[in-house]
mmCIF file of C-alpha atoms in Angstrom:
data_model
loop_
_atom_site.group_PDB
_atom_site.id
_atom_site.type_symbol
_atom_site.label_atom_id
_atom_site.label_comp_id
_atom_site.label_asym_id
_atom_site.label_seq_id
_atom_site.Cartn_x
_atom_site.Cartn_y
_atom_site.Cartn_z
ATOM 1 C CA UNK A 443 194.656 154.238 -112.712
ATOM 2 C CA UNK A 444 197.997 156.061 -112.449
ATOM 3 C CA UNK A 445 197.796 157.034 -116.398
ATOM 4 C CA UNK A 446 194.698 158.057 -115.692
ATOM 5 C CA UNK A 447 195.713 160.388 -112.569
ATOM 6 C CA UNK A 448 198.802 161.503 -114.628
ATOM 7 C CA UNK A 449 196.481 162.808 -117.557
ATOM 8 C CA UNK A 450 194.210 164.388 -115.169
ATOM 9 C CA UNK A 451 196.916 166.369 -113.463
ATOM 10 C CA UNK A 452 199.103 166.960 -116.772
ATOM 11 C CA UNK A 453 195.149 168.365 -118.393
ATOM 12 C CA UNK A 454 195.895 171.782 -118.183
ATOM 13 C CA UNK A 455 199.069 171.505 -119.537
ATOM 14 C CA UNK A 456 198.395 169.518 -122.118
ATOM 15 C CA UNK A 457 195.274 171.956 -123.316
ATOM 16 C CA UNK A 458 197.600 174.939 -123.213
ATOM 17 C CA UNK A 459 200.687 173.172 -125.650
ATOM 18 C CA UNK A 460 197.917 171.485 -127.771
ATOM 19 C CA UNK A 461 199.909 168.143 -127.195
ATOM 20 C CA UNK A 462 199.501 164.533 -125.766
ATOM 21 C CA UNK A 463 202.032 164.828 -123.110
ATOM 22 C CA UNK A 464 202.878 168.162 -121.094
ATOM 23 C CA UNK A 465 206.633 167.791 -121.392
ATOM 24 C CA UNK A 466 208.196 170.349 -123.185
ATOM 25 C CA UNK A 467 212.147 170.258 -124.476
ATOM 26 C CA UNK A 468 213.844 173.016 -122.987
ATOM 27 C CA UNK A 469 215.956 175.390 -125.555
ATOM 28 C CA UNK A 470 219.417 174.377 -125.900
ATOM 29 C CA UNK A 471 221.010 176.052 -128.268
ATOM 30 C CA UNK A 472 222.742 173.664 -131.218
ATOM 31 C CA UNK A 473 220.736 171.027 -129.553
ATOM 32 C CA UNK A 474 216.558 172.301 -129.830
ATOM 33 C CA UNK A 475 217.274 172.429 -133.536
ATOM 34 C CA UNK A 476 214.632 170.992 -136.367
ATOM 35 C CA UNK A 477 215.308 167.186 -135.980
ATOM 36 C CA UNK A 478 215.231 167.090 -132.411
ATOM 37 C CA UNK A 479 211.986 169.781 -131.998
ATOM 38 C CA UNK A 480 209.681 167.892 -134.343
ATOM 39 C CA UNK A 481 210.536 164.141 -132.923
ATOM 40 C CA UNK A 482 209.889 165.624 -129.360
ATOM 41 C CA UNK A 483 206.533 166.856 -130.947
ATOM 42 C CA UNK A 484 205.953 163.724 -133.053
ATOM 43 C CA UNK A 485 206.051 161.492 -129.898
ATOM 44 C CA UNK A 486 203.367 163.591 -127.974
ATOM 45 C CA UNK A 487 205.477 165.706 -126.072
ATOM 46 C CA UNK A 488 206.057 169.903 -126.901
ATOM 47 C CA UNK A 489 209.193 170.550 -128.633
ATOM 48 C CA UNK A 490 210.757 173.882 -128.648
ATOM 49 C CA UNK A 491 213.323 175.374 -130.943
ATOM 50 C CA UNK A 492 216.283 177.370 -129.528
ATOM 51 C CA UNK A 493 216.806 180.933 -131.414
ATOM 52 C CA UNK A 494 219.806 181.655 -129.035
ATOM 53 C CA UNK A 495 221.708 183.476 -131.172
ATOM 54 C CA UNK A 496 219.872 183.374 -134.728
ATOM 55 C CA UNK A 497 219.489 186.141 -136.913
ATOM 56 C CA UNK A 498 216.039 186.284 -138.096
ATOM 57 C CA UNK A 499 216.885 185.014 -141.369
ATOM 58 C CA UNK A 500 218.332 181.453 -139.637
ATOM 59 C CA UNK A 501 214.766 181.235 -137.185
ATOM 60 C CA UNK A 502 212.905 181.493 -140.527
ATOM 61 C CA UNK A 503 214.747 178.781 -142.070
ATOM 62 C CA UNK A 504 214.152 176.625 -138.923
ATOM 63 C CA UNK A 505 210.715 177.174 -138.588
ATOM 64 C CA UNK A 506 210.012 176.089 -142.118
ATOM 65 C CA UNK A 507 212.085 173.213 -141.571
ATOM 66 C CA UNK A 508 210.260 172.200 -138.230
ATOM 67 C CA UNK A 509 207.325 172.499 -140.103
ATOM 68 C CA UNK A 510 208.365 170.311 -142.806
ATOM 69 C CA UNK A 511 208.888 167.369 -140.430
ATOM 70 C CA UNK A 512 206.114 167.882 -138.422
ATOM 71 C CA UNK A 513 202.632 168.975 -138.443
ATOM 72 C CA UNK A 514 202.224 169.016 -134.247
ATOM 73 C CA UNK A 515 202.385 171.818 -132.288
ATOM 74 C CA UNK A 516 206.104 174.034 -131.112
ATOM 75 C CA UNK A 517 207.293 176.597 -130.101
ATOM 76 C CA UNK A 518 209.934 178.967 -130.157
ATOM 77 C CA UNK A 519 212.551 180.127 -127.622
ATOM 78 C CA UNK A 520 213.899 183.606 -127.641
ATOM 79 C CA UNK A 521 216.293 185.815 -125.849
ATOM 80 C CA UNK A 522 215.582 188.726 -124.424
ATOM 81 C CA UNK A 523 218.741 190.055 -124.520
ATOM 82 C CA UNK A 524 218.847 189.500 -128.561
ATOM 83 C CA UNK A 525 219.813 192.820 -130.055
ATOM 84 C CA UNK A 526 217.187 191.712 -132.913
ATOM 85 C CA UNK A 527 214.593 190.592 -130.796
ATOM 86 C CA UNK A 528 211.851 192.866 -132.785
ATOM 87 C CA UNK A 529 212.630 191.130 -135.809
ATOM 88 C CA UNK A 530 212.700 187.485 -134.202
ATOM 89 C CA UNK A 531 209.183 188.219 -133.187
ATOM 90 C CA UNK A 532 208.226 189.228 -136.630
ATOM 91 C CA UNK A 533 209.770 186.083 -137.661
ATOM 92 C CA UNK A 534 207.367 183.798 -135.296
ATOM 93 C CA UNK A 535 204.313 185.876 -135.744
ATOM 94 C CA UNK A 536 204.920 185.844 -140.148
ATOM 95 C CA UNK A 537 204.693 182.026 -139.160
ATOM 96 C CA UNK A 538 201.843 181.664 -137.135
ATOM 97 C CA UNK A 539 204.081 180.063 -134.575
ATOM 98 C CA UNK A 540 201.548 179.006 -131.782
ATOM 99 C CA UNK A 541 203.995 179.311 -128.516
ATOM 100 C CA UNK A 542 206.335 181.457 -127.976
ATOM 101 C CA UNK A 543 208.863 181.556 -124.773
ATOM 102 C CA UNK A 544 210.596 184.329 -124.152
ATOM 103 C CA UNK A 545 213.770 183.669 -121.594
ATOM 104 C CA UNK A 546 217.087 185.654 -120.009
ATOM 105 C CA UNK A 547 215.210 188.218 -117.672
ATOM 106 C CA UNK A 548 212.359 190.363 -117.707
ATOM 107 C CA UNK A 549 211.244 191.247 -121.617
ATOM 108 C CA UNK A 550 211.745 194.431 -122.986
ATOM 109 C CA UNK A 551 209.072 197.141 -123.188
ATOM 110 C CA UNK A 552 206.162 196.298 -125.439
ATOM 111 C CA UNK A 553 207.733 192.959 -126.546
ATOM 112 C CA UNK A 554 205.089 190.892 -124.735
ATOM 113 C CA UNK A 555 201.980 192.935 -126.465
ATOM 114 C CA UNK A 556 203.618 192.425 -130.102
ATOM 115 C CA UNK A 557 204.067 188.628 -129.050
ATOM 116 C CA UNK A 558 200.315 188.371 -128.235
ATOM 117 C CA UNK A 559 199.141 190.715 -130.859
ATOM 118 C CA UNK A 560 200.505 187.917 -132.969
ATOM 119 C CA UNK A 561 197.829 185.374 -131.381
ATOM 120 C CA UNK A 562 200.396 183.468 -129.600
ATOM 121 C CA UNK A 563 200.631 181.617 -126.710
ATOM 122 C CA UNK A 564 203.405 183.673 -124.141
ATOM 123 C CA UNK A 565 205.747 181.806 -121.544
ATOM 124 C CA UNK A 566 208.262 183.364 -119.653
ATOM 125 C CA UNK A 567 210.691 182.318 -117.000
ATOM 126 C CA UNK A 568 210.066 183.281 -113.680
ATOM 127 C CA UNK A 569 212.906 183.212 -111.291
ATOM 128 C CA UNK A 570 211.469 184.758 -108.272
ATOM 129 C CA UNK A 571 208.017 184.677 -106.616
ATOM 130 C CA UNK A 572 207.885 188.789 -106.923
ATOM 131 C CA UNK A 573 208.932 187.958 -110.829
ATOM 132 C CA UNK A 574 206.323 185.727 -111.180
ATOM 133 C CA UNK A 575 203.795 188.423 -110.230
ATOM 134 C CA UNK A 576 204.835 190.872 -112.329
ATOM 135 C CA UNK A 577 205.160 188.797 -115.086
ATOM 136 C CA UNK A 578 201.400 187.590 -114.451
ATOM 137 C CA UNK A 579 200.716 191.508 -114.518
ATOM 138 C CA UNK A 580 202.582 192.180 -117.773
ATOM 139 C CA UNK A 581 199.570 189.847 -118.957
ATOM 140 C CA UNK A 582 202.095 186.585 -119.668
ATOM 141 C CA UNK A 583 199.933 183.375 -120.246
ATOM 142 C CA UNK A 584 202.220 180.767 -118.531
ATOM 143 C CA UNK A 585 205.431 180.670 -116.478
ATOM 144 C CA UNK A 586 208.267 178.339 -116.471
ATOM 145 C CA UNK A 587 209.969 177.805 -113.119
ATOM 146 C CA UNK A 588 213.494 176.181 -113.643
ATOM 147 C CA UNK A 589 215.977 175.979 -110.572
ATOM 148 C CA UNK A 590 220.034 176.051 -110.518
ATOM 149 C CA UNK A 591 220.110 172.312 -111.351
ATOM 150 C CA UNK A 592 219.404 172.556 -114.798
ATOM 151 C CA UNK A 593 221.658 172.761 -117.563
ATOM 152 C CA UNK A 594 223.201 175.827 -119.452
ATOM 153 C CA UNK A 595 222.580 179.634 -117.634
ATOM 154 C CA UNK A 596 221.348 178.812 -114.681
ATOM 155 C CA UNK A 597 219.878 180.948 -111.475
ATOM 156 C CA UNK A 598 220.857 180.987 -107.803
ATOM 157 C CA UNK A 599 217.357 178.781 -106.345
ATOM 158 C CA UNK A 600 217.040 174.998 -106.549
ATOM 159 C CA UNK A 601 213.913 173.549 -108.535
ATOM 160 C CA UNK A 602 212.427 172.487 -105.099
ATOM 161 C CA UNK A 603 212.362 175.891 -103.137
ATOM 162 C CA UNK A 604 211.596 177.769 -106.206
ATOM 163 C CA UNK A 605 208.428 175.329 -106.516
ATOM 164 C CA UNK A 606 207.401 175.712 -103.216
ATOM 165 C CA UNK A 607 207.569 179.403 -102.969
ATOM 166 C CA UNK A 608 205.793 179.820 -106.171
ATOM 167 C CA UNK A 609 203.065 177.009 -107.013
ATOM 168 C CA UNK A 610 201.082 177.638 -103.939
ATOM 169 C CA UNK A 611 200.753 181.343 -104.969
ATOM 170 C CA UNK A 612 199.964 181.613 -108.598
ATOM 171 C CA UNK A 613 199.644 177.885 -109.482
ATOM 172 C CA UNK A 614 195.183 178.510 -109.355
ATOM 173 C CA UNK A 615 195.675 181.654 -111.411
ATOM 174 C CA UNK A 616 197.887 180.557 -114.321
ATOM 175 C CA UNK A 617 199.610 177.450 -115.890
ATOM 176 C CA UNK A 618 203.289 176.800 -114.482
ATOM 177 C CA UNK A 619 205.908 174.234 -115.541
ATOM 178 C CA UNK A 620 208.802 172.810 -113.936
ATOM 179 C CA UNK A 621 211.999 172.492 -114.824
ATOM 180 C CA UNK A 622 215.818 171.909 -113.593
ATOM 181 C CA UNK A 623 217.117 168.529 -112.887
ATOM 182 C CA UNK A 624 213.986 166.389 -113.797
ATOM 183 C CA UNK A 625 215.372 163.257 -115.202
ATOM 184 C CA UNK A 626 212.569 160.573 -113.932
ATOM 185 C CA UNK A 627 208.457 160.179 -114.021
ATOM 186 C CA UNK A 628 208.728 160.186 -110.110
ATOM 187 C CA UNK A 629 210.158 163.909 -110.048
ATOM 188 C CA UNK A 630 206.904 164.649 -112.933
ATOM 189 C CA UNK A 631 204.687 163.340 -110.499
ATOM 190 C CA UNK A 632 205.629 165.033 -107.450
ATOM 191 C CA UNK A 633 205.738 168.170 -108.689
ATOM 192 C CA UNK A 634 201.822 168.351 -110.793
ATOM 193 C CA UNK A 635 200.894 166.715 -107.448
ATOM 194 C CA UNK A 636 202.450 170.107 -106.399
ATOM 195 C CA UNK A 637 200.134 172.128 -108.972
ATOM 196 C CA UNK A 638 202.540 172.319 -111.436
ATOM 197 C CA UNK A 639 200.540 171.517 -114.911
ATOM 198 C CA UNK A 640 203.718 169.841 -116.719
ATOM 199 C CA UNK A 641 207.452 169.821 -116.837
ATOM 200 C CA UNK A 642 210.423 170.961 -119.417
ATOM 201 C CA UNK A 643 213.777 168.805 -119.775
ATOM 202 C CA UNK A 644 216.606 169.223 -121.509
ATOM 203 C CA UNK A 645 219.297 167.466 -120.273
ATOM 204 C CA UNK A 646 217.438 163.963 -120.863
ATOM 205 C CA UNK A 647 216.769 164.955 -124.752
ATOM 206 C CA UNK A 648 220.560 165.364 -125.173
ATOM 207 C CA UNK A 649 221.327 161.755 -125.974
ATOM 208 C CA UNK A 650 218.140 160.833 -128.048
ATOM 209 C CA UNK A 651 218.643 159.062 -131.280
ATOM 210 C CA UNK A 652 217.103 162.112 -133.019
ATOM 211 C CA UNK A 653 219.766 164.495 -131.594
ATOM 212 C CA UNK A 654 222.344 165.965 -134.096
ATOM 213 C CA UNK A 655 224.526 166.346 -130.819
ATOM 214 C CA UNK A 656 228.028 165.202 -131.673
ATOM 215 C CA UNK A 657 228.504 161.133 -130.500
ATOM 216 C CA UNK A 658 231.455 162.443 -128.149
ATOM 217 C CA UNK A 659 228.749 164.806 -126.517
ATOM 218 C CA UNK A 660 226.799 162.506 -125.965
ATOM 219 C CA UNK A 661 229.132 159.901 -124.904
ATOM 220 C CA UNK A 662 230.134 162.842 -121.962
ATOM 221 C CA UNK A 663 226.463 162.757 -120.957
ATOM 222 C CA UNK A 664 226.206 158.945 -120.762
ATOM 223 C CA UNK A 665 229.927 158.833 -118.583
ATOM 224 C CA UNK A 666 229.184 161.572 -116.031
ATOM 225 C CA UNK A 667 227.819 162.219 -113.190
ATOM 226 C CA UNK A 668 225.324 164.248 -111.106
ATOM 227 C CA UNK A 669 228.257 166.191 -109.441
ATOM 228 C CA UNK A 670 230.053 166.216 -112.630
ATOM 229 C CA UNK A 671 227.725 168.669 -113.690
ATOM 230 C CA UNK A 672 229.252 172.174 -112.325
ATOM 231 C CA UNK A 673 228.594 176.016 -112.447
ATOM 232 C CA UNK A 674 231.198 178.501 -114.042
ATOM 233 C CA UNK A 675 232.390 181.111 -111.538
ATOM 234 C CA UNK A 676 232.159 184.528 -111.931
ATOM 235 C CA UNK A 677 235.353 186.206 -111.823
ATOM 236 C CA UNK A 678 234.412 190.093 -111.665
ATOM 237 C CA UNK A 679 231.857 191.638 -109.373
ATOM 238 C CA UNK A 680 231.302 194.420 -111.905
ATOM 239 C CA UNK A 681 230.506 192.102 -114.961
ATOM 240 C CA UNK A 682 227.121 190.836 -114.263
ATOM 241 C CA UNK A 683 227.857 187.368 -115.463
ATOM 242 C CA UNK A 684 224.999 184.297 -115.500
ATOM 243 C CA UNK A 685 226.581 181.279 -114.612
ATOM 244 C CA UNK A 686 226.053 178.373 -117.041
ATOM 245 C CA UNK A 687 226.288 174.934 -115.202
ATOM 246 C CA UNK A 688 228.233 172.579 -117.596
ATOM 247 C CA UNK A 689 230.727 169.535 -117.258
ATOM 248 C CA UNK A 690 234.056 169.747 -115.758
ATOM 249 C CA UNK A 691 236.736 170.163 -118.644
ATOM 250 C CA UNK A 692 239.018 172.743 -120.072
ATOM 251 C CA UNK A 693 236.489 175.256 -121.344
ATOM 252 C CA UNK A 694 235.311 175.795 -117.838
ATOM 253 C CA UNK A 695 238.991 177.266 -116.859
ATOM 254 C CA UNK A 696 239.399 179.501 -120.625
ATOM 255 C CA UNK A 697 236.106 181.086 -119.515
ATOM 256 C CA UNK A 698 237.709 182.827 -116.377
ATOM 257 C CA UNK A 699 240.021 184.063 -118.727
ATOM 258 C CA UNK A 700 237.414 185.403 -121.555
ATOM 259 C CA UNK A 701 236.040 187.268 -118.674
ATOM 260 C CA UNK A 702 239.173 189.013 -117.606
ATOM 261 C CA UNK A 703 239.894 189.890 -121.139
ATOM 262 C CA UNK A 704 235.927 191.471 -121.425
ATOM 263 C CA UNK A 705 236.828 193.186 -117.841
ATOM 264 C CA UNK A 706 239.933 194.538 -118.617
ATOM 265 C CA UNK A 707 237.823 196.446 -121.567
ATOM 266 C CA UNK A 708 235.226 197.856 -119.668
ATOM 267 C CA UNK A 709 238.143 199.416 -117.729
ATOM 268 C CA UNK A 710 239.456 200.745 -120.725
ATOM 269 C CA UNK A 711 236.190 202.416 -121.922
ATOM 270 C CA UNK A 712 236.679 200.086 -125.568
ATOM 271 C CA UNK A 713 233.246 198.818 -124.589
ATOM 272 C CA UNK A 714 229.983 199.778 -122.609
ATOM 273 C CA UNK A 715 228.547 196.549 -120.000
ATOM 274 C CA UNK A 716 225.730 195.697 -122.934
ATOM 275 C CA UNK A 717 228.206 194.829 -125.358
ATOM 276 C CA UNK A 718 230.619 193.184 -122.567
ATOM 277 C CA UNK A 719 227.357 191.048 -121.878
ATOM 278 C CA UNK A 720 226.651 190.330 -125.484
ATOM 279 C CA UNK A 721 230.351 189.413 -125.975
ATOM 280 C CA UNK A 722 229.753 186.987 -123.159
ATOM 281 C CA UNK A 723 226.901 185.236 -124.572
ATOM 282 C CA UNK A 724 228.513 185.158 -127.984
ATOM 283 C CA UNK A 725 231.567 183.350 -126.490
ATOM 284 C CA UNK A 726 229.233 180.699 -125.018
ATOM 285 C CA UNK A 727 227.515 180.168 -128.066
ATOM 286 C CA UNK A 728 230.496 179.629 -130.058
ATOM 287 C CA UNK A 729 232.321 177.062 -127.338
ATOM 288 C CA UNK A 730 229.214 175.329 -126.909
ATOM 289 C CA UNK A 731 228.963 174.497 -130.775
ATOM 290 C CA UNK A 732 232.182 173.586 -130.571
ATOM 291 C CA UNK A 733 231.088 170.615 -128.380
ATOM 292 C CA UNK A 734 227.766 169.983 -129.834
ATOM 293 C CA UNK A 735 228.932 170.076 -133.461
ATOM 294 C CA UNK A 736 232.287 169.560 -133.758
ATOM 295 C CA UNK A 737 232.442 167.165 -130.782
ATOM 296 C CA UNK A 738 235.624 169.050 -129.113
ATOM 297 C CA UNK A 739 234.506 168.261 -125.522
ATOM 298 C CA UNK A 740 237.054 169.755 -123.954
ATOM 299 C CA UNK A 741 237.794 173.229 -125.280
ATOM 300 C CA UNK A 742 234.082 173.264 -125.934
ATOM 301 C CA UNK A 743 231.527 173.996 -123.613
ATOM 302 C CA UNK A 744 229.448 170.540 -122.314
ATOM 303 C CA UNK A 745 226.455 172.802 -120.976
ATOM 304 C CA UNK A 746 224.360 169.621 -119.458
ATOM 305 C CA UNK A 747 221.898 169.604 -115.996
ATOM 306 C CA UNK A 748 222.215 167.994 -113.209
ATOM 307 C CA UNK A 749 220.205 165.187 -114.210
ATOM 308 C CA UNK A 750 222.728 164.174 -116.412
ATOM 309 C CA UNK A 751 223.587 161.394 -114.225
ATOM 310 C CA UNK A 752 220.029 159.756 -115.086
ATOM 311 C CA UNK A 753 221.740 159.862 -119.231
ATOM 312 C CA UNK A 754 222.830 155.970 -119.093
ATOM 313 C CA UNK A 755 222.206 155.239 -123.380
ATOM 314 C CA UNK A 756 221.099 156.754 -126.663
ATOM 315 C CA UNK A 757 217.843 156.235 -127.703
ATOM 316 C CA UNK A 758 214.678 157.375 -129.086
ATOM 317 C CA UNK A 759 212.946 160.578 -127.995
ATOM 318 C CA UNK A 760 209.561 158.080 -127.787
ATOM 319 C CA UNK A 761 211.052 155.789 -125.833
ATOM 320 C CA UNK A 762 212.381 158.312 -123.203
ATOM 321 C CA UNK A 763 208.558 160.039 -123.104
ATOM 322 C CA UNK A 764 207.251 156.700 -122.602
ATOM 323 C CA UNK A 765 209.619 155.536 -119.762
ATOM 324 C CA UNK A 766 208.695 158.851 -118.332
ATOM 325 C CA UNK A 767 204.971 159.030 -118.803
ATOM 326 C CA UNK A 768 205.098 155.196 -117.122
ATOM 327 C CA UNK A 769 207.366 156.160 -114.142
ATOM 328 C CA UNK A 770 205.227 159.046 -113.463
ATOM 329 C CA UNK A 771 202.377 157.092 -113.299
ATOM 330 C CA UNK A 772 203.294 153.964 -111.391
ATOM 331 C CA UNK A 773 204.359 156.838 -108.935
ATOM 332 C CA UNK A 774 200.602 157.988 -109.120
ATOM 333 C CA UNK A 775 199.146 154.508 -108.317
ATOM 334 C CA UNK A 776 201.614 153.339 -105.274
ATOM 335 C CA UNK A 777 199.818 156.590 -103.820
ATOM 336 C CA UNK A 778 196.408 155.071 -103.967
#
């Protein structure tokens, strides 16, 4: 009865991704690459590539490559920041690619119509109840609602408020997943009890067998701890900086000091805030494949959730959906 509650509740979800299971992978960057996308999508679940940083010429390859290794729905995550982000829509729509979810603040004039022009499916992140609105406005066709205990940039809001200040609202009118420290079927439960119609994680994909994460990454993951999981601090008022919640190590300390160097050039008129903001994201990309990649976990950024505490062993991406799905549902029975 509980797997039968939990695909009753997850229905909506699950007809919107065009997958077994509505659990999406969230977009980490080095991480949400080709192996790890089209396992997640393989097992029944939604698996999303991270463009982060990609030209256009890099998404193509990794769509192809996806596509190669599985014939199940994705999607693709972009930035809306990305100085090519024209070009990276191109890139889905040349594709066909069914989902697209576009993330980093509110899109950019006409961006959302070329997305659905292109016949996809649009997410966006909604940070904010007010967001949310407008975002349903701009004529998005689901929202993603992740709180401050996820993994990577993070917002100001825990999962849990943001939840309850925005499911009850919009939650009839459009589809909205969850995401931000899930790491159990319990947490799945409660919140498409909640009206949420599924839930992304990232932080529990980290350590699959399927990952091309480093084994010292992932051998941080399986050692640490909820609280070991901590924000960076922003060091200048005047450069809007989005805090990226990682583990405790060196790399957290030599960011205070990128963003001195960055401030100390806005001062100096070398730069204008865009390209202090780009420089920003640029320096996160490169520390955190320095962890992911080359395994240097401490001068290289260890983005993980909160939920990393839940991370106890490698194994495969079916295996964790499964021990999710089956959580979520004995949760559903002991209800009744």
């Amino acid at each position: 009865m509980g797997h039968e509650r939990l695909k009753e509740l997850m229905h909506r979800g699950t007809e919107f991704l065009g997958c077994d299971v509505a659990i999406m992978c969230g977009a980490m960057s080095w991480v949400s690459e080709r192996n790890l996308v089209s396992a997640i999508s393989n097992a029944g679940g939604f698996g999303v590539i991270a463009c982060g940083a990609m030209t256009p010429e890099l998404l193509d390859t990794e769509i192809t490559e996806t596509r190669a290794r599985t014939d199940r729905p994705f999607g693709v995550n972009l930035i809306t920041m990305h100085p090519q982000l024209s070009e990276l829509i191109d890139t889905c729509a040349k594709h066909r690619v069914g989902h697209v979810v576009l993330a980093g603040g509110l899109p950019p004039s006409g961006a959302i119509d070329r997305i659905k022009a292109s016949s996809a499916k649009l997410m966006a992140f909604a940070p904010a109840l007010a967001l949310a609105k407008k975002l349903m406005r701009s004529k998005v066709d689901a929202l993603v609602i992740e709180g401050m205990e996820a993994g990577g940039h993070i917002g100001p809001v825990s999962t849990s408020v943001l939840a309850q200040e925005i499911l009850p609202v919009v939650a009839k009118d459009i589809p909205v997943f969850i995401a931000g420290g899930i790491g159990r079927g319990e947490a799945i439960a409660a919140y498409l009890e909640m009206g949420a119609v599924g839930v992304q994680l990232g932080t529990r994909f980290v350590c699959a067998t399927e990952s091309i994460a480093h084994a010292n990454f992932k051998k941080a993951f399986i050692r640490a701890s909820a609280r070991d999981a901590i924000p960076s601090v922003q060091i200048d008022p005047r450069l809007p900086v989005i805090p990226v919640r990682a583990l405790k190590n060196r790399e957290m300390e030599n960011f205070a000091a990128k963003q001195r160097e960055v401030a100390q050039k806005l001062d100096e008129g070398a730069i204008e805030m865009a390209e202090a903001q780009l420089q920003i994201e640029h320096y996160w990309a490169g520390a955190l494949r320095r962890a992911v990649i080359d395994g240097d976990v401490e001068s290289g950024s260890v983005m993980a959730g909160q939920s990393v505490g839940m991370v106890t062993r490698e194994e495969p991406v079916a295996a964790i959906i499964r021990e999710l799905i089956d959580e979520a549902a004995a949760a559903l029975e002991s209800r009744g």
